[in-house]
């Protein structure tokens, strides 16, 4: 993943401390390296916002919250860190639904903070009351609903951890009156998974397929960028002598200056890339779910190879075989998997 390597020198609160829930919320953001958030300021989180700036957090204002959700998505893709979006309860939050859905399918670690009506008004038509968890249920990997002010840091930390471990958006839902009061809590230390290349069995099966392939083609997707795996993809392509096409909207997943690059697939994609992949007998889908919009016919070409065997590599096992029938599914990090395949192929005679 393209990461922001700027060191974060802000101090992180250690041990149990007495503080307000707003302070617990903000201190947990600091512990997770948050420096930027996107949204429109609202009364629901005003108490926390008062301490954003002293904590080194900038709220980037937008004209419409939908833009804030898309900005958080883009921020996550470019920085390799969480994208964070926040808005006023009710209409501010509902404006974000489509943007969060886009982040979900892009595997972006976005955290959407959704203050809601106060607990004393829920069910009574409290200020801008609406059911905020169901509207994001389909497009989030985890939904944390703060059930008591004393659990503010716990749920906040879990949402940030799950966004990274599940590689997708999470929702932090907070009754607006839970920002106030006095609690005793400990700011949780962020937890990050160390992702591997996938299982030995599936990697061996993939290497066997590739060793016998007459015309393998690599589809390089967003997972390559997120894993900082462009060089690993290049090495695999060079080892195989395989041409590479980019998945839709991921032209940054393989350099256009490389002699094996053949352009993007999908909407308004490259005719050369489409004509080329049509000849493939084995397709390596590296860090891509092979979404319908990225493989649809274009320029009068129904180019997807109907008889090709597909090796799909994705960090989310639920994406394997979701769109296209696959021969081998590898649940693993795109960079690590590409490196593992290159190592397995190094001692083989290729067709």
Short mmCIF file of C-alpha atoms in Angstrom, two decimals, residues 129-268:
data_model
loop_
_atom_site.label_atom_id
_atom_site.label_comp_id
_atom_site.label_asym_id
_atom_site.label_seq_id
_atom_site.Cartn_x
_atom_site.Cartn_y
_atom_site.Cartn_z
CA UNK A 129 -33.68 10.57 14.68
CA UNK A 130 -33.38 7.72 12.21
CA UNK A 131 -32.10 4.16 12.28
CA UNK A 132 -28.47 4.72 11.39
CA UNK A 133 -27.09 1.20 11.73
CA UNK A 134 -29.37 -0.53 9.19
CA UNK A 135 -28.60 1.98 6.45
CA UNK A 136 -24.89 1.04 6.52
CA UNK A 137 -25.27 -2.63 7.41
CA UNK A 138 -24.75 -3.89 3.87
CA UNK A 139 -21.63 -1.80 3.24
CA UNK A 140 -19.57 -2.12 6.40
CA UNK A 141 -17.31 -4.86 7.73
CA UNK A 142 -18.12 -4.02 11.35
CA UNK A 143 -20.58 -1.76 13.16
CA UNK A 144 -19.69 -0.53 16.63
CA UNK A 145 -22.51 1.02 18.62
CA UNK A 146 -21.33 2.73 21.80
CA UNK A 147 -23.58 1.30 24.52
CA UNK A 148 -22.18 3.35 27.40
CA UNK A 149 -19.92 6.44 27.62
CA UNK A 150 -17.29 4.41 29.50
CA UNK A 151 -16.89 2.17 26.41
CA UNK A 152 -16.15 5.03 23.98
CA UNK A 153 -12.43 4.23 23.55
CA UNK A 154 -13.10 0.49 23.32
CA UNK A 155 -15.57 0.76 20.44
CA UNK A 156 -13.60 3.49 18.69
CA UNK A 157 -10.43 1.41 18.78
CA UNK A 158 -12.24 -1.71 17.59
CA UNK A 159 -13.67 0.12 14.57
CA UNK A 160 -10.19 1.25 13.55
CA UNK A 161 -8.72 -2.22 14.07
CA UNK A 162 -11.49 -3.94 12.10
CA UNK A 163 -11.25 -1.49 9.19
CA UNK A 164 -7.65 -2.59 8.69
CA UNK A 165 -8.03 -6.29 9.47
CA UNK A 166 -11.17 -6.67 7.32
CA UNK A 167 -9.97 -4.17 4.67
CA UNK A 168 -13.18 -2.22 4.40
CA UNK A 169 -15.37 0.43 6.02
CA UNK A 170 -16.54 0.26 9.60
CA UNK A 171 -19.15 2.33 11.39
CA UNK A 172 -18.84 3.92 14.82
CA UNK A 173 -22.33 4.87 16.04
CA UNK A 174 -22.45 7.17 19.08
CA UNK A 175 -25.53 8.57 20.86
CA UNK A 176 -24.86 12.27 20.99
CA UNK A 177 -25.25 12.54 24.77
CA UNK A 178 -22.48 9.95 25.23
CA UNK A 179 -19.83 12.51 24.28
CA UNK A 180 -20.35 14.18 27.67
CA UNK A 181 -19.62 13.32 31.29
CA UNK A 182 -16.60 11.87 33.04
CA UNK A 183 -15.25 8.34 32.68
CA UNK A 184 -12.22 6.28 33.58
CA UNK A 185 -10.74 4.38 30.67
CA UNK A 186 -7.59 3.21 28.93
CA UNK A 187 -6.85 4.07 25.31
CA UNK A 188 -6.46 0.73 23.44
CA UNK A 189 -3.28 0.04 21.52
CA UNK A 190 -4.01 -0.39 17.80
CA UNK A 191 -3.82 -3.98 16.53
CA UNK A 192 -2.67 -4.73 12.98
CA UNK A 193 -2.58 -8.09 11.20
CA UNK A 194 0.53 -9.38 9.50
CA UNK A 195 -0.80 -10.72 6.19
CA UNK A 196 0.80 -13.69 4.47
CA UNK A 197 0.96 -15.00 0.89
CA UNK A 198 -1.83 -17.57 1.24
CA UNK A 199 -1.93 -21.31 1.79
CA UNK A 200 0.83 -23.62 0.62
CA UNK A 201 -1.60 -25.92 -1.19
CA UNK A 202 -3.24 -23.20 -3.29
CA UNK A 203 0.09 -21.52 -4.05
CA UNK A 204 1.48 -24.84 -5.28
CA UNK A 205 -1.61 -25.42 -7.42
CA UNK A 206 -1.29 -21.94 -8.91
CA UNK A 207 2.40 -22.44 -9.65
CA UNK A 208 1.62 -25.76 -11.37
CA UNK A 209 -1.00 -24.10 -13.57
CA UNK A 210 1.34 -21.24 -14.47
CA UNK A 211 4.25 -23.54 -15.23
CA UNK A 212 2.13 -25.28 -17.85
CA UNK A 213 0.44 -22.16 -19.24
CA UNK A 214 1.02 -21.33 -22.89
CA UNK A 215 -0.27 -17.76 -22.71
CA UNK A 216 -0.72 -16.48 -19.14
CA UNK A 217 -2.01 -12.95 -18.55
CA UNK A 218 -1.95 -11.01 -15.28
CA UNK A 219 -4.78 -8.68 -14.27
CA UNK A 220 -3.27 -6.27 -11.75
CA UNK A 221 -5.81 -4.74 -9.38
CA UNK A 222 -6.23 -2.42 -6.44
CA UNK A 223 -4.89 -5.02 -4.01
CA UNK A 224 -1.48 -4.68 -5.66
CA UNK A 225 -1.40 -0.98 -4.81
CA UNK A 226 -2.76 -1.50 -1.29
CA UNK A 227 -0.05 -4.08 -0.53
CA UNK A 228 2.73 -1.97 -2.10
CA UNK A 229 3.14 -4.86 -4.51
CA UNK A 230 3.82 -3.21 -7.87
CA UNK A 231 7.44 -4.39 -7.94
CA UNK A 232 6.35 -7.91 -6.95
CA UNK A 233 3.82 -7.91 -9.78
CA UNK A 234 6.53 -6.76 -12.21
CA UNK A 235 8.84 -9.57 -11.05
CA UNK A 236 6.11 -12.19 -11.51
CA UNK A 237 5.23 -10.85 -14.96
CA UNK A 238 8.88 -10.89 -16.01
CA UNK A 239 9.38 -14.40 -14.66
CA UNK A 240 6.41 -15.62 -16.69
CA UNK A 241 6.96 -13.35 -19.67
CA UNK A 242 3.27 -12.56 -19.15
CA UNK A 243 1.56 -9.40 -20.37
CA UNK A 244 -0.22 -7.34 -17.71
CA UNK A 245 -3.52 -5.48 -17.90
CA UNK A 246 -4.86 -3.20 -15.20
CA UNK A 247 -8.24 -3.76 -13.60
CA UNK A 248 -10.77 -0.94 -13.93
CA UNK A 249 -9.72 2.31 -12.21
CA UNK A 250 -6.41 0.84 -11.09
CA UNK A 251 -4.01 2.09 -13.75
CA UNK A 252 -1.50 2.70 -10.95
CA UNK A 253 -1.21 -1.04 -10.28
CA UNK A 254 1.36 -1.56 -13.06
CA UNK A 255 3.63 1.00 -14.76
CA UNK A 256 2.64 2.07 -18.27
CA UNK A 257 6.35 2.39 -19.10
CA UNK A 258 6.93 -1.36 -18.65
CA UNK A 259 7.20 -3.38 -21.91
CA UNK A 260 4.72 -6.00 -20.58
CA UNK A 261 2.00 -3.43 -19.83
CA UNK A 262 -0.99 -3.60 -22.19
CA UNK A 263 -3.52 -1.16 -20.70
CA UNK A 264 -6.67 -1.32 -18.58
CA UNK A 265 -9.72 -3.54 -18.99
CA UNK A 266 -13.36 -2.60 -18.53
CA UNK A 267 -15.23 0.59 -19.29
CA UNK A 268 -13.42 2.65 -21.95
#
